[in-house]
Amino acid sequence: MGRAGAAAMIPGLALLWAAVLGDATPSPPRLRLSFQELQARHGLRIFRLERTCCYEALLVDEERGRLFVGAENHVASLSLDNISKQAKKLAWPAPVEWREECNWAGKDIGTECMNFVKLLHTYNRTHLLACGTGAFHPTCAFVEVGHRLEEPVLRLDLRRLEDGKGKSPYDPRHRAASVLVGEELYSGVAADLMGRDFTIFRSLGQRPSLRTEPHDSRWLNEPKFVKVFWIPESENPDDDKIYFFFRESAVEAAPALGRLSVSRVGQICRNDVGGQRSLVNKWTTFLKARLVCSVPGAEGDTHFDQLQDVFLLSLRDRWSPLLYTVFTTSSTIFQGSAVCVYSMNDVRRAFLGPFAHKEGPMHQWVSYQGRVPYPRPGMCPSKTFGTFSSTKDFPDDVIQFARNHPLMYNSVLPMGGRPLFLQVGAGYTFTQITADRVAAADGHYDVLFIGTDVGTVLKVISVPKGSRPNAEGLLLEELHVFEDSAAITSMQISSKRHQLYVASRSAVAQIPLHRCAAHGRACAECCLARDPYCAWDGATCTRFQPSAKRRFRRQDVKNGDPSTLCSGDSAHPTLLERKVFGVEGGSAFLECEPRSLQARVEWTFQRAGEAARTTVAAEERAERLPRGLLLRGLRRGDSGVYLCAAVEQGFSQPLRRLALHVLGAAQAERLARTEEAAPVAPPGPKLWYRDFLQLVEPGGGGAGSLRMCRQQPESRPPAPESRRKGRNRRRNAPEPRAERGPRSAAHW
Ligand SMILES: *[C@@H]1O[C@H](CO)[C@@H](O)[C@H](O)[C@H]1NC(C)=O
Ligand SMILES: *[C@@H]1O[C@H](CO)[C@@H](O)[C@H](O)[C@H]1NC(C)=O
């Protein structure tokens, strides 16, 4: 059986083969930027309300230039250009009676019996629809935000409160998944206090409400809804469908395997109005299929079974957007996260394939081989496909078949048949994803921003690998956008303003999509960064403008090969030789730290008076540290020129040239005495560099600037400019990096 046909073959966790994931240690991002560095240098802005938690609903309104935010007891309206200025807020607490009832029902008054605003949608030209948990009493309201060009307003319309049941969850821990189409809200939510009656629900608008069959595990089996999208299929609105993304317990799994989690895509027709005699006010076009995100292996697939988020990337062909998703695993054996990409055509194909069928309680789930009634369940009543103008006209056998066969037999597989990007054992998992399609010099690239459960954002690009649609993800940046490490709950992008908005329990952050200067000051560094937003303009790494003259813009996202692109520029025009002094028997620290965490440092040595260069091998006397090379037990013969180079993608970039002079003890003393201002501190007993005596000639100036620095016990080694630049960034740097090839992404 192929991987696509699998309704009856849900495997157990035994299929999580370590062999499949092999050497899955996550590779480091190229750049890791701390909260402090992002705030000081890269335009990170933070918004937070006093004594308010749980920022969850984000709504980008490009026309008004506002970011609307839903949080505990509040709705806020922020400027998209700078979320820290001109913030307007609106208090929307739950009434005291509801909070008391909530408390009587056994919920915590301080943490649960509040109004957690879970959803925000643009309702009409002047109002938003907002819904919150209302202290376990879901409620919706219209929020006036003014006309487009007016001064921003933010007012709650208390005359028209709506029942929020079936729209917002009751429980603050649950997520809301909904989409507003016209005046109608489609939501996937638990519609009862106990959180057991899960439903796909249509409400508001003029038509009667519609829902899924209650308490039928074939339809929904303890689902957790993730996202809902309205995706038209043609010019004819009668073909419009709403797609629900969720995870649930697999009803099709063999009972012996226990409770198994599966991820799903479900569909319904927008023009569904329910059945006439049965399925009255219930969906007649509901179908669901399994979404598979797994790594194929000879002995079985490794499944990422828990869908966490979906981002719909609209393309020029507006009927066929791409679905970027993040998954985690429910496995107790390993912790992993993956990004899988699906095409809408593959989703639609699954709904046109065979239905899953179970004859009776003692039977297996199989592919239904009998006659499928006409019109085929799942098809919308439409002139495109037939003569039925309403689901109320559907023949009884169609309705009966639809009720009993909501599950498709075939699964939906990701593009390329495997995850685009994955991490195993990273110490965190993915929670959110958003994507931006960027025009670069050599084509289009999708840039993914992945939120994690430790408050970081990973910036990953999808680059073609072999033949299309195969692609792999390259991890460019790890951004610590919050001061704390609360999980990211929501992310929104403004392509127009080139900004990313990120929410967590504790705050909302805003960060530009690119920070080209952070990649470095050399052409090769800019090129190796492979950031489609950035290019080398002859002098600096700056924002790439597709329209600008190409001659001056150098960028190679596909290969990241600087050897041809940057050949005109000397890789490092200002690589001056610096002098370092050491004392015989003592030690010397040769500092060199590449900006890229993916680069490997290579040291070569040219003995004084000799022409030959040799590679400095790691040995007891020459220890490689994250910031440089420590030479111990110095000998006269160690004098010479040490050249440090960063090797990445097979490209070697010289970073520093250090001339070491090893002096005899008497010689050193004489030298030291000639320096008046040199602070000579008593050696600290604990530090490895206590016997470290270094004389540095700053900036390669004349002998007059010769200065002696005896290491202060509590301070770090002296910090020339390259160190200062990287200090914040390295705060979270891993221990001395193991030698590894210039591999830049997890791929299999
Ligand atoms: C954003 O607004 C805050 C508050 O007015 C201000 O301090 C900050 O400089 C602004 N940042 C930018 C980049 O405009
Ligand atoms: C938008 O909807 C609100 C709430 O129903 C209503 O009060 C308002 O008049 C509507 N505005 C427009 C421009 O239709």
Tab-separated table of N, CA and C and ligand atoms in Angstrom, residues 123-127 142 147 157 159-160, ligand 2:
chain	number	residue	atom	x	y	z
A	123	TYR	N	-15.159	43.187	10.581
A	123	TYR	CA	-16.564	42.855	10.332
A	123	TYR	C	-17.135	43.653	9.161
A	124	ASN	N	-17.016	44.978	9.239
A	124	ASN	CA	-17.433	45.812	8.106
A	124	ASN	C	-16.503	47.020	8.045
A	125	ARG	N	-16.894	48.069	7.331
A	125	ARG	CA	-15.966	49.179	7.115
A	125	ARG	C	-15.669	49.957	8.391
A	126	THR	N	-16.492	49.777	9.413
A	126	THR	CA	-16.295	50.575	10.632
A	126	THR	C	-16.115	49.741	11.904
A	127	HIS	N	-16.401	48.448	11.826
A	127	HIS	CA	-16.413	47.652	13.062
A	127	HIS	C	-15.608	46.355	12.957
A	142	PHE	N	-19.195	44.104	19.051
A	142	PHE	CA	-18.672	44.839	17.912
A	142	PHE	C	-17.849	46.008	18.430
A	147	HIS	N	-13.719	54.917	10.280
A	147	HIS	CA	-13.445	54.746	8.858
A	147	HIS	C	-11.946	54.755	8.630
A	157	ASP	N	-19.187	48.576	21.367
A	157	ASP	CA	-20.614	48.829	21.167
A	157	ASP	C	-21.390	47.904	22.110
A	159	ARG	N	-24.409	48.063	23.068
A	159	ARG	CA	-25.830	47.852	22.794
A	159	ARG	C	-26.073	46.522	22.106
A	160	ARG	N	-25.031	46.050	21.396
A	160	ARG	CA	-25.254	44.822	20.644
A	160	ARG	C	-24.220	43.768	21.018
B	2	LIG	C1	-21.042	47.660	10.928
B	2	LIG	O1	-21.654	46.756	11.857
B	2	LIG	C2	-22.083	47.371	13.064
B	2	LIG	C3	-22.576	46.266	13.968
B	2	LIG	O2	-23.566	45.529	13.361
B	2	LIG	C4	-23.141	48.410	12.757
B	2	LIG	O3	-23.569	49.045	13.966
B	2	LIG	C5	-22.554	49.436	11.800
B	2	LIG	O4	-23.540	50.358	11.425
B	2	LIG	C6	-22.002	48.747	10.563
B	2	LIG	N1	-21.300	49.732	9.739
B	2	LIG	C7	-21.451	49.800	8.415
B	2	LIG	C8	-20.667	50.845	7.724
B	2	LIG	O5	-22.198	49.051	7.807
